Amino acid sequence: MLEVSNLHVKYGNIEALHGISFHVDEGEMVALLGANGAGKSTTLMSIMRLPPPEGPQVTKGEIRFNGVDLLPVAAHILIVKYGVGLVPEGRHIFGNLTVFENLKLATYARKDKDQIEKDYERVFSLFPRLADRRWQRGDLLSGGEQQMLAIGRAFMSGVRFVLLDEPSMGLSPLLMLELFRVLKELNESGTTILVVEQNARIALKYAHRAYVLEAGKIVLEGAAEALADNPEIQKAYLG
Amino acid sequence: MSFEIFFQNLLNALQWGSFYALIALGYTMVYGVLLLINFAHGDIFMVGAYIGFFFATLLMGKYAGFSTGLPPAVIFGLTVLVTMVLTAGVGVAIERIAYRPLRRKGASRLYVVITALMCGLILENGNLALLGASRRNFPELLPNTVHNIAGVTFSNVKILVIVTTILVFILLETIVRKTKLGMAMRAISYDRMAVPLMGIPVDTVIVFTFILGSSMAALAGVLFATAYPVLEPYMGALVGWKAFIAAVLGGIGEIRGAFVGGFLLGFVEIFVAALFPSTLRDLIAFSILLVFLSIKPTGIFGIARATKI
Ligand SMILES: Nc1ncnc2c1ncn2[C@@H]1O[C@H](COP(=O)(O)OP(=O)(O)O)[C@@H](O)[C@H]1O
Ligand SMILES: [Mg+2]
């Protein structure tokens, strides 16, 4: 489904990714692990093609989605036409809009009214807290609720492939578990997921496969259980 | 101040407040979406007045013997609509030609603001070069009639200006609260980066914002020319600056702020002029506003932006 090969990415004159390659197949949940500054967010931003100054610049390599070259494709087209969405690091929900407006805005380009109604219900049943707070401003939500809203929003935009950047950041262990259970549920009902995490333990518990990124290079990859048993990983990330 | 004079001043304040408010809207909406102070906006108001002038005189048969024979009130209505559409085109063209390429290159905001200033100067001087320095008289399409109810007098044009502005306020608030494009405008002002992630083309939202802002400035231009029918190329400069001050007073980025700031400025100006010698008007008026801003630097509805961007 998603095929990244020999991707080089820079910020200004500094290269942040030194030729990484990986792939995510349809229906998979894949984790991208690594320490702070390894280049995980850069990888996701490169796929989403956010315009400068937000986005990093791809200098070499390929990003293909079902064979289509994604490099010339703008972010909003990626969502509308190819069904690839991003839940960015730090959530980026619209704090001046209500929960419901946040979700509604995500349906901007959708025309399938009936399915949209069903999707609202799905989001509210996955995240009952959002239903309770649907008329509240986004910036009044707790961190966990904001993360749920960010995921709900991606779901409402109708994408079938979601990139998630550190969804567990700042969440209590309990909320983290709840969140990953929901991700798993979404994955099992057909959403392909690429999730970036610093918390390797929880990511490896729920993902099918994982890649480990270190200083802009992929240093390890494999099935999640195998990686969880890998002594190197245990030492570096599962401590 | 007798009641009669007070009431006249009140109407004048509301009328000038309406002009400021209609123009301030464009400043505030563009700032909300782009964080750009669009200093060409006062001149868009001027362009609107001129487009209105040429369209109205065209319909009246001033050129090449072509005459529509329409009644003046109909010509006025058509002029308002057509001027709004054409001026919106000018606003969007400036966005396309001047601002968008800079945005694409990630230019710092200072360069874009300077570009805006230059666009304004180009509009003023382009007008001067094209049409000459002579003033033009906007045709009297709506005969200025004065009504008298229970001892208070008011003119139809003033009432038209004020009522139109209130309707515009209701319309814009509805657009921004209820439509997806309006929501996207609010969303951009809070978090620009996340907007494309909702499948929203940011450029569409920006163009929509320029359409709204420029057409409201055009509306102000035609109404202004109807109330004060003398047009000259620099007519947008001072009014534009004052409308910008109104936008800041109200809290830039806030639609309500543009209206409240516009009316506040109108009131301060008119009542200072009523109570003090006219040469002191702007001095006293702006001193009051300076004190106001030093007490509340974010404007009436503004919130500190420290946490953003
Ligand atoms: N906007 C930016 N400008 C310059 N360098 C950046 C920018 N964002 C990230 N970097 C650098 O790129 C590298 C990878 O960062 P990032 O992808 O954010 O890491 P991670 O998400 O894995 O923590 C880091 O060295 C970081 O300093
Ligand atoms: Mg990161």
Coordinates of C-alpha atoms and ligand atoms in Angstrom, one line a residue:
Chain A
M1 CA 0.0 0.0 0.0
L2 CA 2.6 2.6 1.1
E3 CA 6.1 2.1 -0.2
V4 CA 8.9 4.4 1.0
S5 CA 12.3 3.9 -0.6
N6 CA 15.7 5.5 0.0
L7 CA 14.1 8.6 1.4
H8 CA 16.5 11.5 2.1
V9 CA 15.0 14.6 3.8
K10 CA 16.5 17.8 5.0
Y11 CA 15.7 20.9 7.0
G12 CA 17.6 23.8 5.5
N13 CA 21.0 22.3 4.9
I14 CA 20.8 19.7 7.6
E15 CA 19.8 16.2 6.5
A16 CA 17.4 14.6 9.0
L17 CA 16.7 11.3 7.2
H18 CA 19.5 9.5 5.4
G19 CA 17.8 7.2 3.0
I20 CA 15.2 5.2 4.8
S21 CA 13.1 2.5 3.2
F22 CA 10.0 0.8 4.6
H23 CA 6.5 -0.3 3.6
V24 CA 3.1 -0.7 5.1
D25 CA 0.6 -3.1 3.6
E26 CA -3.1 -2.8 3.4
G27 CA -4.8 -3.7 6.7
E28 CA -1.5 -3.6 8.7
M29 CA -0.7 -1.8 11.9
V30 CA 2.9 -0.9 11.8
A31 CA 4.9 0.9 14.4
L32 CA 7.8 3.3 13.8
L33 CA 9.9 3.4 17.0
G34 CA 12.9 5.5 18.0
A35 CA 14.3 7.9 20.5
N36 CA 13.6 11.6 20.6
G37 CA 15.1 13.3 17.5
A38 CA 15.5 10.1 15.5
G39 CA 13.4 11.4 12.6
K40 CA 10.0 9.8 13.2
S41 CA 8.0 13.0 12.9
T42 CA 10.1 14.0 9.9
T43 CA 9.1 10.7 8.2
L44 CA 5.4 11.3 8.7
M45 CA 5.6 15.0 7.6
S46 CA 7.5 14.0 4.5
I47 CA 4.7 11.6 3.6
M48 CA 2.0 14.2 4.2
R49 CA 3.8 16.9 2.1
L50 CA 2.9 19.9 4.2
P51 CA 4.0 23.0 2.5
P52 CA 7.0 25.0 3.7
P53 CA 7.7 26.4 6.3
E54 CA 6.0 23.6 8.2
G55 CA 7.3 20.7 6.1
P56 CA 10.7 19.2 5.6
Q57 CA 12.1 18.9 2.1
V58 CA 12.5 15.6 0.4
T59 CA 15.8 15.6 -1.6
K60 CA 16.0 12.0 -2.8
G61 CA 14.0 8.8 -2.8
E62 CA 10.4 7.8 -3.4
I63 CA 7.1 7.7 -1.6
R64 CA 4.5 5.6 -3.4
F65 CA 0.9 4.8 -2.5
N66 CA -0.6 1.9 -4.4
G67 CA 2.1 2.6 -7.1
V68 CA 1.3 6.4 -7.3
D69 CA 4.1 8.8 -6.7
L70 CA 3.0 10.9 -3.7
L71 CA 5.8 13.5 -3.8
P72 CA 4.0 16.1 -6.0
V73 CA 0.7 15.6 -4.1
A74 CA -0.5 18.4 -1.7
A75 CA -1.7 17.4 1.8
H76 CA -5.3 18.1 1.3
I77 CA -5.4 16.1 -1.9
L78 CA -3.7 13.2 -0.2
I79 CA -6.6 13.1 2.2
V80 CA -9.4 13.7 -0.2
K81 CA -8.2 11.6 -3.2
Y82 CA -6.0 9.0 -1.7
G83 CA -7.5 8.6 1.8
V84 CA -4.2 9.1 3.7
G85 CA -4.4 11.2 6.8
L86 CA -2.1 12.3 9.6
V87 CA -2.8 12.8 13.3
P88 CA 0.1 15.2 14.1
E89 CA 2.4 15.3 17.1
G90 CA 0.8 17.6 19.7
R91 CA -2.7 16.9 18.4
H92 CA -3.3 20.3 16.8
I93 CA -7.0 20.3 17.4
F94 CA -8.8 23.6 16.9
G95 CA -9.2 25.0 20.4
N96 CA -11.5 27.8 19.3
L97 CA -14.0 25.4 17.8
T98 CA -16.3 23.1 19.6
V99 CA -15.7 19.3 19.6
F100 CA -18.5 18.9 17.2
E101 CA -17.2 21.6 14.9
N102 CA -13.8 20.0 14.9
L103 CA -15.3 16.8 13.7
K104 CA -17.6 18.5 11.2
L105 CA -14.7 20.5 9.7
A106 CA -12.9 17.2 9.0
T107 CA -15.8 16.3 6.7
Y108 CA -15.2 19.4 4.6
A109 CA -14.6 17.6 1.3
R110 CA -16.9 14.7 1.8
K111 CA -20.2 14.4 0.0
D112 CA -21.5 11.1 1.4
K113 CA -24.0 12.6 3.9
D114 CA -25.4 9.2 5.1
Q115 CA -22.0 7.7 5.8
I116 CA -21.0 10.9 7.6
E117 CA -23.9 10.5 10.0
K118 CA -22.8 6.9 10.7
D119 CA -19.2 8.0 11.2
Y120 CA -20.2 10.6 13.8
E121 CA -22.0 7.8 15.7
R122 CA -19.0 5.6 15.3
V123 CA -16.6 8.2 16.7
F124 CA -19.0 9.0 19.6
S125 CA -19.3 5.3 20.4
L126 CA -15.5 4.7 20.3
F127 CA -15.0 7.8 22.4
P128 CA -18.0 8.4 24.6
R129 CA -16.2 11.3 26.4
L130 CA -16.3 13.2 23.1
A131 CA -20.1 12.7 22.9
D132 CA -20.5 14.2 26.4
R133 CA -18.4 17.2 25.5
R134 CA -19.5 17.7 21.9
W135 CA -20.5 21.3 22.5
Q136 CA -17.4 22.3 24.5
R137 CA -14.5 24.2 23.0
G138 CA -11.6 22.1 22.1
D139 CA -9.1 23.9 24.3
L140 CA -11.2 23.0 27.4
L141 CA -10.5 19.2 26.8
S142 CA -7.9 17.3 28.8
G143 CA -4.9 16.0 26.9
G144 CA -6.4 12.5 26.5
E145 CA -9.6 13.9 25.2
Q146 CA -7.8 16.1 22.8
Q147 CA -6.0 13.0 21.5
M148 CA -9.3 11.2 21.1
L149 CA -10.6 14.2 19.2
A150 CA -7.6 14.3 16.9
I151 CA -8.1 10.6 16.1
G152 CA -11.9 11.1 15.7
R153 CA -11.2 14.0 13.3
A154 CA -8.9 11.9 11.2
F155 CA -11.6 9.2 11.1
M156 CA -14.3 11.8 10.1
S157 CA -12.1 13.0 7.2
G158 CA -12.8 9.5 5.7
V159 CA -9.2 8.3 5.4
R160 CA -8.4 4.6 5.2
F161 CA -4.8 5.0 6.0
V162 CA -3.8 6.9 9.2
L163 CA -0.4 8.1 10.2
L164 CA -0.3 8.8 14.0
D165 CA 2.5 10.7 15.6
E166 CA 3.0 9.8 19.3
P167 CA -0.6 9.4 20.2
S168 CA 0.3 8.3 23.7
M169 CA 2.4 11.4 24.5
G170 CA 1.3 12.8 27.9
L171 CA -1.3 10.2 28.6
S172 CA -1.7 8.2 31.7
P173 CA -0.9 4.5 31.3
L174 CA -4.6 3.7 31.6
L175 CA -5.6 6.1 28.9
M176 CA -2.7 4.9 26.7
L177 CA -4.1 1.4 26.9
E178 CA -7.6 2.6 26.1
L179 CA -6.2 4.5 23.1
F180 CA -4.3 1.6 21.6
R181 CA -7.3 -0.6 22.1
V182 CA -9.4 1.8 20.0
L183 CA -6.6 2.0 17.4
K184 CA -6.6 -1.8 17.2
E185 CA -10.3 -1.8 16.8
L186 CA -10.1 0.7 14.0
N187 CA -7.3 -1.3 12.4
E188 CA -9.4 -4.5 12.6
S189 CA -12.3 -2.8 10.9
G190 CA -10.2 -1.9 7.9
T191 CA -8.1 1.2 8.7
T192 CA -4.4 0.8 7.9
I193 CA -2.2 2.4 10.6
L194 CA 1.3 3.6 10.8
V195 CA 2.0 4.7 14.4
V196 CA 5.0 6.5 15.6
E197 CA 5.9 5.9 19.2
Q198 CA 8.5 6.4 21.8
N199 CA 6.8 4.0 24.1
A200 CA 8.0 0.8 22.4
R201 CA 6.4 -1.5 24.9
I202 CA 2.8 -0.6 24.1
A203 CA 3.4 -0.1 20.4
L204 CA 4.9 -3.6 20.1
K205 CA 2.1 -5.1 22.0
Y206 CA -0.5 -3.9 19.5
A207 CA 1.3 -3.5 16.1
H208 CA 1.9 -6.3 13.6
R209 CA 5.4 -5.1 12.6
A210 CA 7.8 -2.4 13.6
Y211 CA 10.7 -0.4 12.4
V212 CA 13.3 1.2 14.6
L213 CA 14.7 4.5 13.6
E214 CA 18.0 5.8 14.9
A215 CA 19.5 9.2 13.9
G216 CA 17.8 9.2 10.5
K217 CA 18.4 5.6 9.6
I218 CA 16.4 2.4 10.0
V219 CA 18.4 0.1 12.2
L220 CA 16.0 -2.7 12.9
E221 CA 12.8 -4.1 11.5
G222 CA 10.6 -7.1 11.9
A223 CA 7.5 -8.7 13.4
A224 CA 6.4 -7.0 16.6
E225 CA 6.8 -10.1 18.9
A226 CA 10.3 -10.8 17.5
L227 CA 11.3 -7.2 18.2
A228 CA 9.9 -7.3 21.7
D229 CA 12.1 -10.3 22.4
N230 CA 15.2 -8.8 20.8
P231 CA 17.8 -8.1 23.5
E232 CA 19.0 -4.9 21.9
I233 CA 15.5 -3.5 21.9
Q234 CA 14.9 -4.6 25.4
K235 CA 18.0 -2.8 26.5
A236 CA 17.4 0.4 24.6
Y237 CA 13.7 0.8 24.6
L238 CA 12.0 -1.5 27.1
G239 CA 14.5 -1.0 29.9
Chain B
M1 CA -25.8 69.6 24.0
S2 CA -29.4 69.7 23.2
F3 CA -31.2 66.4 22.5
E4 CA -31.5 67.3 18.8
I5 CA -27.8 68.0 18.4
F6 CA -26.9 64.9 20.4
F7 CA -29.1 62.8 18.2
Q8 CA -27.5 64.2 15.1
N9 CA -24.1 63.4 16.5
L10 CA -25.2 60.0 17.4
L11 CA -26.3 59.3 13.8
N12 CA -23.1 60.7 12.5
A13 CA -21.0 58.6 14.8
L14 CA -23.0 55.5 13.8
Q15 CA -22.5 56.4 10.1
W16 CA -18.8 56.9 10.4
G17 CA -18.5 53.9 12.6
S18 CA -20.2 51.9 9.9
F19 CA -17.7 53.0 7.3
Y20 CA -14.8 52.1 9.6
A21 CA -16.4 48.8 10.6
L22 CA -17.0 47.7 7.0
I23 CA -13.4 48.4 6.1
A24 CA -12.0 47.1 9.4
L25 CA -13.6 43.7 8.6
G26 CA -11.2 43.1 5.7
Y27 CA -8.2 43.9 7.8
T28 CA -9.3 41.7 10.6
M29 CA -10.4 38.7 8.5
V30 CA -7.2 38.7 6.5
Y31 CA -5.2 39.0 9.7
G32 CA -7.1 36.1 11.2
V33 CA -6.3 33.9 8.3
L34 CA -2.9 34.9 7.2
L35 CA -1.5 37.0 10.1
L36 CA -1.0 39.6 7.5
I37 CA -1.8 43.2 7.9
N38 CA -3.0 43.9 4.5
F39 CA -2.1 47.6 4.1
A40 CA -3.5 47.7 0.6
H41 CA -7.0 47.3 2.0
G42 CA -7.7 51.0 2.4
D43 CA -7.0 51.4 -1.2
I44 CA -9.3 48.6 -2.1
F45 CA -12.0 50.8 -0.6
M46 CA -10.9 53.6 -2.9
V47 CA -11.0 51.2 -5.9
G48 CA -14.5 50.2 -4.9
A49 CA -15.7 53.8 -4.9
Y50 CA -14.2 54.3 -8.4
I51 CA -15.6 51.1 -9.8
G52 CA -18.9 52.1 -8.4
F53 CA -18.5 55.6 -10.0
F54 CA -17.8 54.2 -13.4
F55 CA -20.4 51.6 -13.4
A56 CA -23.1 53.9 -12.2
T57 CA -22.2 56.6 -14.7
L58 CA -22.1 54.0 -17.4
L59 CA -25.6 52.8 -16.6
M60 CA -26.7 56.4 -16.6
G61 CA -25.6 56.9 -20.1
K62 CA -22.6 59.1 -19.6
Y63 CA -20.5 57.3 -22.1
A64 CA -20.9 56.9 -25.9
G65 CA -24.6 57.6 -25.8
F66 CA -25.4 54.3 -24.3
S67 CA -28.2 54.6 -21.9
T68 CA -30.2 52.0 -20.0
G69 CA -33.0 54.3 -18.9
L70 CA -33.1 52.5 -15.5
P71 CA -34.5 54.4 -12.5
P72 CA -31.6 55.7 -10.2
A73 CA -32.5 53.5 -7.3
V74 CA -32.2 50.4 -9.5
I75 CA -28.9 51.7 -10.8
F76 CA -27.8 52.1 -7.2
G77 CA -28.7 48.5 -6.4
L78 CA -26.9 47.2 -9.5
T79 CA -23.9 49.4 -8.8
V80 CA -23.6 48.0 -5.3
L81 CA -23.7 44.4 -6.5
V82 CA -21.5 44.7 -9.5
T83 CA -18.9 46.8 -7.6
M84 CA -18.7 44.2 -4.8
V85 CA -18.1 41.5 -7.4
L86 CA -15.5 43.4 -9.4
T87 CA -13.7 44.7 -6.3
A88 CA -13.5 41.2 -4.9
G89 CA -11.8 40.3 -8.1
V90 CA -9.2 43.0 -7.5
G91 CA -8.6 41.8 -3.9
V92 CA -8.2 38.2 -5.1
A93 CA -5.9 39.3 -7.9
I94 CA -3.6 41.1 -5.5
E95 CA -3.6 38.0 -3.3
R96 CA -2.7 35.8 -6.3
I97 CA -0.1 38.1 -7.8
A98 CA 1.6 39.6 -4.8
Y99 CA 1.0 37.6 -1.6
R100 CA 0.7 34.0 -2.7
P101 CA 4.1 33.7 -4.4
L102 CA 5.7 35.0 -1.2
R103 CA 3.8 32.6 0.9
R104 CA 4.9 29.7 -1.3
K105 CA 8.5 30.7 -0.8
G106 CA 8.0 30.9 2.9
A107 CA 8.9 34.6 3.0
S108 CA 8.9 36.2 6.5
R109 CA 5.8 38.2 7.3
L110 CA 7.7 41.5 7.2
Y111 CA 8.2 41.1 3.5
V112 CA 4.6 40.4 2.9
V113 CA 3.5 43.4 4.9
I114 CA 5.9 45.6 2.9
T115 CA 4.5 44.1 -0.3
A116 CA 1.0 45.0 0.9
L117 CA 2.1 48.6 1.5
M118 CA 3.5 48.7 -2.0
C119 CA 0.4 47.3 -3.5
G120 CA -1.6 50.1 -1.9
L121 CA 0.8 52.7 -3.3
I122 CA 0.5 51.1 -6.7
L123 CA -3.3 51.3 -6.6
E124 CA -3.2 54.9 -5.5
N125 CA -0.6 56.0 -8.1
G126 CA -2.0 53.8 -10.8
N127 CA -5.3 55.5 -10.3
L128 CA -3.5 58.9 -10.4
A129 CA -1.7 58.0 -13.6
L130 CA -4.7 56.5 -15.3
L131 CA -7.4 59.0 -14.3
G132 CA -5.5 62.1 -13.4
A133 CA -5.6 64.1 -10.2
S134 CA -9.0 65.7 -10.8
R135 CA -11.7 64.8 -8.4
R136 CA -14.9 63.0 -9.6
N137 CA -18.4 63.5 -8.4
F138 CA -20.3 60.4 -7.6
P139 CA -23.8 60.8 -9.1
E140 CA -26.7 61.3 -6.8
L141 CA -28.6 58.0 -7.2
L142 CA -30.5 58.2 -4.0
P143 CA -31.8 61.7 -3.5
N144 CA -30.7 62.7 0.0
T145 CA -34.0 63.2 1.8
V146 CA -34.3 64.3 5.4
H147 CA -37.1 62.8 7.5
N148 CA -38.5 64.3 10.6
I149 CA -40.2 62.1 13.3
A150 CA -41.2 63.7 16.5
G151 CA -38.8 66.5 16.2
V152 CA -35.7 64.4 15.4
T153 CA -34.4 64.6 11.9
F154 CA -32.4 62.0 10.0
S155 CA -31.4 61.5 6.4
N156 CA -32.2 58.3 4.4
V157 CA -28.6 57.8 3.4
K158 CA -27.4 57.7 7.0
I159 CA -30.1 55.2 7.9
L160 CA -29.2 53.1 4.9
V161 CA -25.5 53.0 5.8
I162 CA -26.2 52.0 9.4
V163 CA -28.8 49.4 8.6
T164 CA -26.7 47.9 5.9
T165 CA -23.7 47.6 8.3
I166 CA -25.8 45.8 10.9
L167 CA -27.1 43.4 8.3
V168 CA -23.6 42.7 7.1
F169 CA -22.5 42.0 10.7
I170 CA -25.3 39.4 11.1
L171 CA -24.5 37.9 7.7
L172 CA -20.8 37.5 8.4
E173 CA -21.3 36.2 11.9
T174 CA -23.6 33.6 10.4
I175 CA -21.1 32.6 7.6
V176 CA -18.3 32.3 10.1
R177 CA -20.3 30.3 12.7
K178 CA -22.4 28.1 10.4
T179 CA -20.7 27.3 7.1
K180 CA -17.7 25.0 6.7
L181 CA -15.7 27.7 5.0
G182 CA -16.4 30.0 7.8
M183 CA -15.3 27.3 10.3
A184 CA -12.2 26.8 8.3
M185 CA -11.5 30.5 8.6
R186 CA -11.7 30.3 12.3
A187 CA -9.7 27.1 12.4
I188 CA -6.8 28.6 10.4
S189 CA -6.6 31.5 12.8
Y190 CA -6.1 29.0 15.6
D191 CA -3.9 26.4 13.9
R192 CA -2.8 26.8 10.4
M193 CA -0.8 23.7 10.1
A194 CA -3.7 21.3 10.9
V195 CA -6.1 22.8 8.3
P196 CA -4.9 20.9 5.2
L197 CA -5.0 17.7 7.4
M198 CA -8.8 18.1 7.3
G199 CA -8.8 17.8 3.5
I200 CA -9.2 21.6 3.2
P201 CA -7.3 23.5 0.6
V202 CA -5.9 26.4 2.5
D203 CA -5.7 28.6 -0.6
T204 CA -9.5 28.3 -1.1
V205 CA -10.1 29.6 2.4
I206 CA -7.7 32.5 1.8
V207 CA -9.3 33.4 -1.5
F208 CA -12.7 33.3 0.2
T209 CA -11.4 35.6 2.9
F210 CA -10.2 38.1 0.4
I211 CA -13.5 37.9 -1.4
L212 CA -15.4 38.7 1.8
G213 CA -13.1 41.5 2.9
S214 CA -12.8 43.2 -0.5
S215 CA -16.5 43.1 -1.3
M216 CA -17.3 44.7 2.1
A217 CA -14.7 47.4 1.4
A218 CA -16.4 47.9 -2.0
L219 CA -19.8 48.2 -0.2
A220 CA -18.3 50.8 2.1
G221 CA -16.8 52.6 -1.0
V222 CA -20.2 52.9 -2.7
L223 CA -22.0 53.9 0.5
F224 CA -19.3 56.4 1.3
A225 CA -19.5 57.9 -2.1
T226 CA -23.2 58.2 -1.8
A227 CA -22.9 60.1 1.5
Y228 CA -19.8 62.1 0.5
P229 CA -19.8 62.2 -3.3
V230 CA -16.2 63.4 -3.9
L231 CA -13.7 60.8 -5.1
E232 CA -10.0 61.2 -5.3
P233 CA -7.1 58.7 -5.6
Y234 CA -6.0 59.1 -1.9
M235 CA -9.4 58.9 -0.4
G236 CA -8.6 55.4 0.9
A237 CA -5.5 56.3 2.7
L238 CA -6.7 58.1 5.8
V239 CA -10.0 56.2 6.1
G240 CA -8.0 53.0 5.6
W241 CA -5.6 53.8 8.4
K242 CA -8.5 54.7 10.7
A243 CA -10.3 51.5 9.9
F244 CA -7.1 49.6 10.7
I245 CA -7.0 51.3 14.0
A246 CA -10.6 50.3 14.5
A247 CA -9.7 46.7 13.8
V248 CA -6.9 46.8 16.4
L249 CA -9.1 48.5 18.9
G250 CA -11.7 45.8 18.6
G251 CA -9.1 43.0 18.7
I252 CA -7.6 42.1 15.4
G253 CA -8.7 38.8 14.0
E254 CA -12.2 39.1 15.6
I255 CA -15.2 40.0 13.4
R256 CA -17.2 41.4 16.3
G257 CA -14.1 43.4 17.1
A258 CA -14.1 45.1 13.7
F259 CA -17.6 46.3 14.3
V260 CA -17.3 47.4 17.9
G261 CA -13.9 49.0 17.1
G262 CA -15.3 50.8 14.1
F263 CA -18.3 52.2 16.1
L264 CA -16.0 53.1 19.0
L265 CA -13.8 55.1 16.8
G266 CA -16.8 56.8 15.1
F267 CA -18.1 57.8 18.5
V268 CA -14.9 59.1 19.9
E269 CA -14.2 61.1 16.7
I270 CA -17.6 62.7 16.4
F271 CA -18.2 63.5 20.0
V272 CA -14.7 64.9 20.4
A273 CA -15.4 67.1 17.4
A274 CA -18.7 68.2 18.9
L275 CA -17.2 69.2 22.2
F276 CA -13.8 70.6 21.2
P277 CA -12.5 72.9 18.5
S278 CA -12.3 70.9 15.2
T279 CA -8.5 71.4 14.9
L280 CA -8.0 69.3 18.1
R281 CA -10.3 66.6 16.9
D282 CA -7.8 63.9 15.8
L283 CA -5.3 64.9 18.4
I284 CA -7.7 64.3 21.3
A285 CA -9.5 61.3 19.6
F286 CA -6.3 59.4 19.0
S287 CA -4.9 60.3 22.5
I288 CA -8.0 58.7 24.0
L289 CA -7.5 55.6 21.8
L290 CA -3.8 55.4 22.7
V291 CA -4.6 55.4 26.4
F292 CA -7.3 52.7 25.7
L293 CA -4.8 50.5 23.9
S294 CA -2.1 50.9 26.5
I295 CA -4.6 49.6 29.1
K296 CA -5.9 46.8 26.9
P297 CA -3.3 46.1 24.2
T298 CA -5.1 43.1 22.8
G299 CA -8.2 45.2 21.9
I300 CA -11.7 44.7 23.1
F301 CA -12.2 41.1 22.0
G302 CA -8.6 40.1 21.4
I303 CA -6.8 37.4 23.3
A304 CA -3.1 37.4 23.7
R305 CA -1.5 35.4 21.0
A306 CA 1.6 34.5 23.0
T307 CA 0.7 30.8 23.0
K308 CA 0.3 30.6 19.3
I309 CA 2.6 30.0 16.4
Ligands
LIG1 N1 11.6 22.3 11.8 C1 12.8 21.8 11.9 N2 13.9 22.5 11.5 C2 15.1 22.0 11.6 N3 15.4 20.8 12.1 C3 14.4 20.1 12.5 C4 13.0 20.5 12.4 N4 12.2 19.5 12.9 C5 13.1 18.5 13.3 N5 14.3 18.8 13.0 C6 15.5 17.9 13.3 O1 15.3 16.7 12.6 C7 15.7 15.6 13.4 C8 14.5 14.7 13.5 O2 13.5 15.3 14.2 P1 12.0 14.6 14.4 O3 11.6 14.0 13.1 O4 11.2 15.7 15.0 O5 12.4 13.5 15.5 P2 11.4 12.6 16.3 O6 10.0 12.9 15.8 O7 11.8 11.2 16.1 O8 11.5 13.0 17.7 C9 16.1 16.2 14.7 O9 17.5 16.2 14.7 C10 15.5 17.6 14.8 O10 16.4 18.4 15.5
MG2 MG 8.4 13.6 16.9

